[in-house]
Coordinates of C-alpha atoms in Angstrom, one line a residue:
X218 CA 197.4 94.9 90.2
X219 CA 200.2 97.4 89.7
X220 CA 200.0 100.7 92.0
X221 CA 198.6 102.7 89.3
X222 CA 195.6 100.5 89.6
X223 CA 195.4 100.1 93.1
X224 CA 195.7 103.8 93.3
X225 CA 192.4 103.8 91.0
X226 CA 190.9 101.5 92.9
X227 CA 191.9 102.9 96.5
X228 CA 191.2 106.6 95.8
X229 CA 187.6 108.6 97.1
X230 CA 187.5 111.4 95.5
X231 CA 185.1 114.8 96.3
X232 CA 186.6 117.1 93.4
X233 CA 183.5 119.5 93.9
X234 CA 184.9 120.1 97.7
X235 CA 188.8 120.0 97.0
X236 CA 189.4 116.5 98.9
X237 CA 190.5 113.0 98.2
X238 CA 191.7 110.5 100.4
X239 CA 194.0 107.5 98.9
X240 CA 194.3 104.4 100.5
X241 CA 196.1 102.9 98.2
X242 CA 199.3 102.1 100.1
X243 CA 197.1 100.5 103.0
X244 CA 197.0 97.2 101.6
X245 CA 193.5 96.4 102.0
X246 CA 192.4 93.5 100.3
X247 CA 188.7 93.6 98.9
X248 CA 187.6 90.5 101.4
X249 CA 188.0 92.8 104.0
X250 CA 185.4 94.8 102.9
X251 CA 182.8 92.4 102.7
X252 CA 184.0 90.9 106.1
X253 CA 183.6 94.2 107.6
X254 CA 179.8 94.7 106.2
X255 CA 178.0 93.8 109.5
X256 CA 179.8 96.1 111.5
X257 CA 179.2 99.0 108.8
X258 CA 176.2 98.6 108.5
X259 CA 175.9 98.7 112.5
X260 CA 177.9 101.8 112.7
X261 CA 176.1 103.8 109.5
X262 CA 172.8 103.4 111.7
X263 CA 174.5 104.3 114.8
X264 CA 175.4 107.5 113.4
X265 CA 171.9 108.0 111.8
X266 CA 170.7 107.2 115.7
X267 CA 173.7 110.1 117.1
X268 CA 172.3 112.7 114.5
X269 CA 168.2 112.1 115.6
X270 CA 169.2 112.3 118.8
X271 CA 170.1 109.1 120.6
X272 CA 171.2 109.8 124.0
X273 CA 175.1 109.0 123.9
X274 CA 176.9 109.8 126.8
X275 CA 174.7 107.9 129.1
X276 CA 177.5 108.7 132.2
X277 CA 175.5 112.1 131.7
X278 CA 172.7 111.2 130.2
X279 CA 173.0 113.5 127.4
X280 CA 172.6 113.8 123.1
X281 CA 175.9 114.4 121.4
X282 CA 175.0 117.0 118.9
X283 CA 178.1 118.6 116.9
X284 CA 176.4 117.8 113.6
X285 CA 173.7 119.7 114.1
X286 CA 176.0 122.8 114.8
X287 CA 176.9 123.1 110.9
X288 CA 172.5 122.2 109.9
X289 CA 170.6 123.4 112.4
X290 CA 167.7 121.7 110.4
X291 CA 169.1 118.5 111.7
X292 CA 168.3 119.1 115.3
X293 CA 165.6 116.6 116.9
X294 CA 163.3 120.0 118.3
X295 CA 162.8 123.4 117.8
X296 CA 164.2 124.2 120.8
X297 CA 167.6 122.9 119.7
X298 CA 167.2 124.5 116.8
X299 CA 167.2 127.8 118.2
X300 CA 170.2 126.8 120.6
X301 CA 172.6 126.6 117.1
X302 CA 170.9 129.3 115.1
X303 CA 170.7 131.9 117.4
X304 CA 174.2 131.9 119.1
X305 CA 175.5 132.3 115.2
X306 CA 173.9 135.5 114.9
X307 CA 175.0 136.7 118.6
X308 CA 178.3 136.0 117.6
X309 CA 178.1 137.5 114.3
X310 CA 177.0 140.9 116.1
X311 CA 179.1 140.9 118.7
X312 CA 182.2 140.1 116.4
X313 CA 181.2 142.4 113.9
X314 CA 180.6 145.5 116.5
X315 CA 184.3 144.7 118.0
X316 CA 186.2 144.7 114.6
X317 CA 183.6 147.7 113.7
X318 CA 184.6 149.9 117.0
X319 CA 181.3 150.2 118.4
X320 CA 182.2 148.0 121.1
X321 CA 185.4 149.6 122.7
X322 CA 187.9 149.5 125.3
X323 CA 187.0 151.6 128.1
X324 CA 190.0 153.6 127.4
X325 CA 189.0 154.5 123.6
X326 CA 190.6 152.6 120.7
X327 CA 189.9 149.5 119.1
X328 CA 190.4 146.0 120.7
X329 CA 193.9 145.3 119.0
X330 CA 194.5 141.6 121.1
X331 CA 192.2 138.7 122.4
X332 CA 193.5 136.9 125.2
X333 CA 191.6 133.2 125.4
X334 CA 191.4 131.4 128.5
X335 CA 190.6 127.4 128.7
X336 CA 191.7 124.0 128.8
X337 CA 191.2 120.9 126.4
X338 CA 188.5 121.0 123.7
X339 CA 187.9 124.7 125.1
X340 CA 191.4 125.8 123.7
X341 CA 192.6 123.8 121.4
X342 CA 190.0 123.5 118.9
X343 CA 190.6 127.6 118.7
X344 CA 194.4 127.3 118.7
X345 CA 194.4 125.4 115.8
X346 CA 191.9 127.3 114.2
X347 CA 194.0 130.3 114.5
X348 CA 197.1 129.0 113.8
X349 CA 195.8 127.3 110.4
X350 CA 193.8 130.2 109.5
X351 CA 195.0 133.5 111.0
X352 CA 197.6 134.7 109.8
X353 CA 195.7 137.9 108.4
X354 CA 194.0 138.1 112.3
X355 CA 192.2 141.0 113.0
X356 CA 193.0 140.6 116.8
X357 CA 196.1 139.2 117.5
X358 CA 195.2 136.1 120.0
X359 CA 196.9 134.3 123.0
X360 CA 196.1 131.9 125.0
X361 CA 196.1 130.2 128.8
X362 CA 195.7 126.5 128.0
X363 CA 197.3 125.5 131.5
X364 CA 197.7 126.4 134.9
X365 CA 201.4 126.6 135.1
X366 CA 202.4 129.9 136.6
X367 CA 205.2 130.4 134.7
X368 CA 203.1 129.9 131.1
X369 CA 200.7 132.2 132.2
X370 CA 203.4 135.1 133.3
X371 CA 204.9 134.9 130.2
X372 CA 201.7 135.4 128.2
X373 CA 201.0 138.2 130.7
X374 CA 204.3 139.6 129.5
X375 CA 203.8 140.0 126.2
X376 CA 200.3 141.7 126.4
X377 CA 201.1 144.1 129.4
X378 CA 201.8 147.4 127.0
X379 CA 198.5 146.7 125.3
X380 CA 196.4 145.3 128.1
X381 CA 193.7 148.2 128.2
X382 CA 193.1 146.7 124.2
X383 CA 193.0 142.9 125.5
X384 CA 189.5 141.4 124.7
X385 CA 189.4 138.4 127.2
X386 CA 187.2 134.9 126.4
X387 CA 186.9 132.6 129.5
X388 CA 185.8 129.3 128.2
X389 CA 184.3 126.6 130.4
X390 CA 181.0 124.8 130.3
X391 CA 180.5 124.2 133.9
X392 CA 182.7 126.8 135.0
X393 CA 184.2 125.0 137.7
X394 CA 187.0 123.7 135.5
X395 CA 190.4 124.5 137.6
X396 CA 192.7 125.1 135.2
X397 CA 190.5 127.6 133.4
X398 CA 189.2 129.1 136.4
X399 CA 192.8 129.6 138.0
X400 CA 193.8 131.3 134.6
X401 CA 190.4 133.7 134.9
X402 CA 192.0 134.7 138.3
X403 CA 195.7 135.3 137.3
X404 CA 193.9 137.3 134.1
X405 CA 191.7 139.3 136.4
X406 CA 194.5 140.0 139.0
X407 CA 196.8 141.0 136.4
X408 CA 194.4 143.5 135.3
X409 CA 193.6 145.1 138.0
X410 CA 196.9 145.6 139.4
X411 CA 197.5 147.5 136.2
X412 CA 194.2 149.5 137.0
X413 CA 192.2 148.0 134.0
X414 CA 188.6 146.9 134.7
X415 CA 189.2 143.6 134.0
X416 CA 184.8 143.5 133.4
X417 CA 184.8 145.8 130.8
X418 CA 187.4 143.3 128.7
X419 CA 185.7 139.9 129.6
X420 CA 183.0 137.7 127.9
X421 CA 182.0 134.0 129.0
X422 CA 181.8 131.1 127.0
X423 CA 179.4 128.6 129.3
X424 CA 176.6 127.1 130.3
X425 CA 173.2 128.6 131.7
X426 CA 173.6 128.7 135.2
X427 CA 176.9 127.5 135.5
X428 CA 179.9 129.3 138.3
X429 CA 180.8 131.2 135.0
X430 CA 177.6 132.3 134.4
X431 CA 176.2 133.3 137.7
X432 CA 180.0 134.9 138.1
X433 CA 180.2 136.7 134.5
X434 CA 176.3 138.3 135.4
X435 CA 177.2 139.2 138.8
X436 CA 180.2 141.1 137.5
X437 CA 178.8 142.9 134.7
X438 CA 181.0 141.3 131.9
X439 CA 180.6 142.1 128.7
X440 CA 178.4 139.4 127.5
X441 CA 178.1 135.6 127.7
X442 CA 177.8 133.3 124.9
X443 CA 175.9 130.1 125.4
X444 CA 177.5 126.2 125.5
X445 CA 175.2 124.0 125.1
X446 CA 175.6 120.2 127.3
X447 CA 175.0 118.5 124.2
X448 CA 178.2 119.8 123.2
X449 CA 181.2 118.0 124.0
X450 CA 184.8 119.5 124.1
X451 CA 186.7 117.4 121.6
X452 CA 183.7 118.7 119.7
X453 CA 183.2 121.7 120.5
X454 CA 185.6 123.3 118.0
X455 CA 182.0 124.7 115.7
X456 CA 180.0 126.1 118.7
X457 CA 180.6 129.4 120.2
X458 CA 183.2 127.9 121.9
X459 CA 185.3 128.1 118.1
X460 CA 183.0 130.6 116.7
X461 CA 183.9 133.5 119.0
X462 CA 187.2 133.6 118.5
X463 CA 187.3 132.7 114.9
X464 CA 184.6 135.5 114.2
X465 CA 186.3 138.1 116.3
X466 CA 189.9 137.0 113.9
X467 CA 188.0 137.5 111.3
X468 CA 187.8 134.3 109.8
X469 CA 185.1 132.9 107.9
X470 CA 182.8 131.5 110.0
X471 CA 180.4 130.5 107.7
X472 CA 182.6 129.0 105.0
X473 CA 184.2 127.2 108.0
X474 CA 180.7 125.6 108.7
X475 CA 179.7 125.0 105.1
X476 CA 182.8 122.7 104.8
X477 CA 181.9 120.6 107.6
X478 CA 178.0 120.7 106.4
X479 CA 179.3 119.3 103.0
X480 CA 181.8 116.8 104.4
X481 CA 178.6 115.4 106.8
X482 CA 176.3 115.0 103.6
X483 CA 178.8 113.1 101.8
X484 CA 179.7 110.6 104.3
X485 CA 176.4 110.0 104.8
X486 CA 176.6 107.6 101.8
X487 CA 176.1 104.1 102.8
X488 CA 177.7 103.2 99.7
X489 CA 181.8 102.3 101.4
X490 CA 183.5 103.3 97.7
X491 CA 182.4 106.7 98.3
X492 CA 182.1 107.5 102.0
X493 CA 185.6 108.9 102.9
X494 CA 184.9 109.1 106.6
X495 CA 183.9 105.2 106.4
X496 CA 187.2 104.3 104.3
X497 CA 189.2 106.4 106.8
X498 CA 188.1 104.2 110.1
X499 CA 188.4 100.9 108.2
X500 CA 191.6 101.6 107.3
X501 CA 192.2 102.7 111.1
X502 CA 191.1 99.4 112.1
X503 CA 192.5 97.5 109.4
X504 CA 195.9 98.7 110.4
X505 CA 195.4 97.8 114.1
X506 CA 193.4 94.6 113.5
X507 CA 190.6 96.7 115.6
X508 CA 193.0 96.7 118.5
X509 CA 195.0 99.7 118.1
X510 CA 197.9 97.7 117.6
X511 CA 199.4 100.9 115.7
X512 CA 199.6 104.5 116.3
X513 CA 198.5 106.8 113.9
X514 CA 201.1 109.3 112.9
X515 CA 199.7 112.5 111.3
X516 CA 202.0 114.2 108.7
X517 CA 200.9 117.5 107.4
X518 CA 203.3 118.7 104.8
X519 CA 201.7 122.7 105.7
X520 CA 203.2 124.3 108.2
X521 CA 199.5 126.5 109.1
X522 CA 198.4 122.6 109.8
X523 CA 201.1 121.8 112.4
X524 CA 198.4 121.6 115.1
X525 CA 196.6 118.8 113.6
X526 CA 198.4 116.1 115.3
X527 CA 197.7 117.9 118.2
X528 CA 194.1 118.7 117.9
X529 CA 193.6 114.8 116.5
X530 CA 195.6 113.1 119.6
X531 CA 192.6 114.7 121.8
X532 CA 189.5 114.2 119.5
X533 CA 191.5 110.5 118.6
X534 CA 192.6 109.6 121.8
X535 CA 189.7 110.3 124.6
X536 CA 187.3 109.3 122.0
X537 CA 188.6 105.8 121.7
X538 CA 190.9 105.2 124.2
X539 CA 188.6 103.4 126.3
X540 CA 188.6 100.3 129.2
X541 CA 185.2 98.3 128.6
X542 CA 183.4 98.2 125.0
X543 CA 179.7 98.4 125.0
X544 CA 178.7 95.2 126.8
X545 CA 181.2 95.7 129.3
X546 CA 184.2 93.7 128.5
X547 CA 187.6 94.7 129.5
X548 CA 188.9 96.2 125.7
X549 CA 191.5 98.7 126.3
X550 CA 191.1 100.1 123.2
X551 CA 192.5 103.7 121.8
X552 CA 194.8 104.5 118.8
X553 CA 197.9 106.7 119.9
X554 CA 198.7 109.5 117.8
X555 CA 201.5 111.8 117.3
X556 CA 202.8 113.8 114.5
X557 CA 204.4 117.4 113.6
X558 CA 204.5 118.5 110.0
X559 CA 206.9 118.1 106.9
X560 CA 209.1 118.0 105.6
X561 CA 210.5 118.7 109.6
X562 CA 209.5 115.4 110.6
X563 CA 212.1 114.2 107.8
X564 CA 214.8 115.5 109.7
X565 CA 213.3 114.4 113.3
X566 CA 211.5 110.9 113.3
X567 CA 211.3 109.7 110.1
X568 CA 214.5 107.8 110.4
X569 CA 212.5 105.6 113.3
X570 CA 209.7 105.3 110.8
X571 CA 211.3 104.1 108.2
X572 CA 214.1 101.6 109.5
X573 CA 212.6 101.1 113.3
X574 CA 209.8 99.3 114.9
X575 CA 206.8 98.8 112.7
X576 CA 204.1 99.7 115.0
X577 CA 202.5 102.8 113.0
X578 CA 200.9 103.5 109.8
X579 CA 201.1 107.3 108.8
X580 CA 198.4 109.6 107.4
X581 CA 200.1 112.6 105.1
X582 CA 197.8 115.6 104.5
X583 CA 198.8 116.9 101.1
X584 CA 197.6 120.6 100.3
X585 CA 198.2 120.9 96.8
X586 CA 198.7 125.0 96.2
X587 CA 202.0 126.2 97.3
X588 CA 201.1 129.6 98.1
X589 CA 199.1 132.4 96.7
X590 CA 201.4 134.5 94.2
X591 CA 204.4 133.5 92.3
X592 CA 207.4 131.6 93.5
X593 CA 211.0 131.8 92.7
X594 CA 213.3 129.2 91.1
X595 CA 215.2 127.8 94.1
X596 CA 217.0 125.8 91.7
X597 CA 216.5 125.8 87.8
X598 CA 213.0 124.8 86.9
X599 CA 212.0 123.8 90.7
X600 CA 210.6 125.9 93.4
X601 CA 210.5 125.8 96.9
X602 CA 206.5 124.1 96.8
X603 CA 207.6 121.5 94.1
X604 CA 210.5 120.6 97.0
X605 CA 207.2 120.1 99.3
X606 CA 205.6 118.0 96.9
X607 CA 208.8 116.0 96.2
X608 CA 209.4 115.2 100.1
X609 CA 206.0 114.3 100.5
X610 CA 206.0 111.7 97.9
X611 CA 209.2 110.5 98.5
X612 CA 208.7 110.3 101.9
X613 CA 205.6 108.1 100.8
X614 CA 207.2 105.8 98.4
X615 CA 210.6 105.2 101.3
X616 CA 208.1 104.2 103.6
X617 CA 206.2 101.6 101.4
X618 CA 209.4 100.0 100.2
X619 CA 209.7 99.4 104.1
X620 CA 206.5 97.9 104.4
X621 CA 205.4 100.7 106.4
X622 CA 201.8 101.8 105.3
X623 CA 200.0 104.9 104.5
X624 CA 196.9 107.2 104.0
X625 CA 197.2 110.8 102.1
X626 CA 194.8 113.2 101.8
X627 CA 194.6 116.0 99.9
X628 CA 193.2 119.1 100.2
X629 CA 193.5 122.2 97.1
X630 CA 194.7 124.7 99.8
X631 CA 194.5 125.5 103.3
X632 CA 190.7 127.9 103.9
X633 CA 187.4 128.0 106.3
X634 CA 185.9 125.5 104.2
X635 CA 188.6 122.8 103.8
X636 CA 189.4 123.0 107.4
X637 CA 185.6 122.4 108.2
X638 CA 186.2 119.2 105.4
X639 CA 189.0 118.0 107.3
X640 CA 187.6 118.1 110.9
X641 CA 184.3 116.9 109.7
X642 CA 186.2 114.3 108.3
X643 CA 187.8 112.8 111.6
X644 CA 185.0 113.4 113.8
X645 CA 182.6 111.1 111.4
X646 CA 185.5 109.0 111.3
X647 CA 186.3 108.7 114.9
X648 CA 182.5 107.6 115.3
X649 CA 182.3 105.0 112.5
X650 CA 185.5 103.6 114.2
X651 CA 183.9 103.5 117.5
X652 CA 181.0 101.9 116.3
X653 CA 183.0 99.1 114.5
X654 CA 184.8 98.2 117.3
X655 CA 181.8 98.3 120.2
X656 CA 182.5 101.4 122.4
X657 CA 181.3 104.5 123.3
X658 CA 183.6 107.3 121.6
X659 CA 181.5 109.9 123.9
X660 CA 182.1 109.8 127.8
X661 CA 185.0 109.8 129.5
X662 CA 185.8 108.2 132.4
X663 CA 189.7 108.4 132.7
X664 CA 189.7 112.0 132.5
X665 CA 187.2 112.3 135.4
X666 CA 189.4 109.8 137.5
X667 CA 192.5 112.2 137.3
X668 CA 190.5 115.2 138.3
X669 CA 189.3 113.2 141.2
X670 CA 193.2 112.1 141.9
X671 CA 194.1 115.5 141.7
X672 CA 191.4 116.9 144.2
X673 CA 193.2 114.1 146.6
X674 CA 196.0 115.4 146.4
X675 CA 195.2 119.2 146.9
X676 CA 193.3 118.1 149.9
X677 CA 196.4 115.8 151.4
X678 CA 198.4 119.4 150.3
X679 CA 196.0 121.4 152.4
X680 CA 196.6 118.7 155.4
X681 CA 200.6 119.0 155.2
X682 CA 200.8 122.8 155.3
X683 CA 198.3 123.0 158.8
X684 CA 200.8 119.9 160.1
X685 CA 204.1 121.4 159.1
X686 CA 204.2 123.9 162.5
X687 CA 207.1 123.6 164.9
X688 CA 210.2 122.0 165.0
X689 CA 211.2 119.8 161.7
X690 CA 209.4 117.2 160.6
X691 CA 209.7 113.9 158.1
X692 CA 207.5 113.3 155.7
X693 CA 206.6 109.8 158.0
X694 CA 206.0 112.4 160.8
X695 CA 203.5 114.5 159.2
X696 CA 202.3 111.3 157.1
X697 CA 201.2 109.7 160.8
X698 CA 199.9 112.6 161.9
X699 CA 197.4 113.4 158.8
X700 CA 196.7 109.6 158.0
X701 CA 198.1 109.9 154.7
X702 CA 200.7 108.1 152.7
X703 CA 204.0 108.8 153.3
X704 CA 204.6 109.1 149.6
X705 CA 201.8 111.3 148.5
X706 CA 203.1 113.3 152.4
X707 CA 206.4 113.8 150.4
X708 CA 205.7 115.2 147.1
X709 CA 203.7 117.4 149.1
X710 CA 206.6 118.8 151.1
X711 CA 208.8 119.0 148.3
X712 CA 206.1 121.0 146.7
X713 CA 206.0 123.7 149.3
X714 CA 209.9 123.7 149.6
X715 CA 210.1 124.4 145.9
X716 CA 207.5 127.5 146.3
X717 CA 209.1 129.1 149.2
X718 CA 206.7 127.6 151.8
X719 CA 208.6 125.6 153.6
X720 CA 212.5 124.7 153.9
X721 CA 214.3 121.4 153.3
X722 CA 217.2 119.6 154.9
X723 CA 218.3 116.7 152.9
X724 CA 219.0 113.4 154.5
X725 CA 220.6 110.5 153.2
X726 CA 217.0 109.3 151.9
X727 CA 213.9 111.1 151.3
X728 CA 212.6 109.6 154.7
X729 CA 215.2 111.3 156.4
X730 CA 214.9 114.5 155.0
X731 CA 213.2 116.9 157.2
X732 CA 211.0 120.3 156.4
X733 CA 209.7 123.2 158.8
X734 CA 208.1 126.5 158.1

């Protein structure tokens, strides 16, 4: 079969939505689809059960309802339907008042900046949307998305001159997430040190009754938006987590939700060739033999989508990176995701993609429209947009000539609607793939294990602080006194020395290093 025939046969095209997915360079035979049909049937049923309100996260005994966020009529009961509709109305009302000047800073004027404090999905989704759609944002937006004090200081310096015109969103479902709490306390201290009342600038997005909810209430923050327990962090972009900052930036949240709703509707199809999300999941399965044997390289050919790979890292890897399957077998599933943007990547790591280790499949994201307005000719008869298209097509062909498979997803332009399409496409593909390989996409025991380990180290750190008194001591001295591992104690001591809480005298080996207050 010729490439042209294969292309026509392998294209899923949603012309009315302005999106298509091309699998012609994935080398998938018809027999694969026949063999996968029983797994496909199960995945379709699992998706239907999920949307109907089945318990999806047995660890926490909760449903997973991000599909209800863009279509409240799917919600399993009237209470949840109201939990979808009422916040959307409240978000629009609040953002309208802020942007129109009805809600103002205490010093007068209008809010000009937005500082969002969160971690993981509570920051990454809003960052992606802002980078993709916020070129004409009503509020210049900054982020605390880590507990790195140097990074926090850099951001605070950027907003220092207009601190009295900065609105702050603190995003945490539980209110107990350490990184978010630390960022909130750092911001609050900076506001108060500069004689700006933090409470008159602060908004919480959190679960009702959470630590953050109680703190915001007792300190009379501007308002609180709810974050429901049936919304997971990595799929929260269309909840208040994503909608509040987007609306404050002047982004069309109705169009954003509509795009996702349309993709949801189209990918409920039981006709596999017409179900783009199932096609995508099957392509992943085929590429990695259902075991994640190949990495997923995301190559969006548009500057505004350069955070897409970072966003998909969390969505795909946190959802699919699991030790056990649903039957309790050790399977160590997952798909590694990385990428940047085209054509930048052609001057970075595409050399290895073409000629190096063949341990990946690529996904090209094509945006057909080059720019709004007229383009100059950078060569006779050729524009910058022509070059971008040429680089995409050329790289795609060069990879395939070297026996490297790729998927191409095309959209007409980057708008709230098409971004909603893309996000929903991948959310549903992740859910389908998880069913195909028999894992739970909606729990994250590995993340919780990391948090527990961090808490353990902080306990050791405080024990070391308490034991570091008097004369010079080694890690072994303090380990014996505190009943901890000498290596853990040593790293705690190095941390204290680096942050001017102790002095270090180096010996011939770390075991001979000494520390004192």
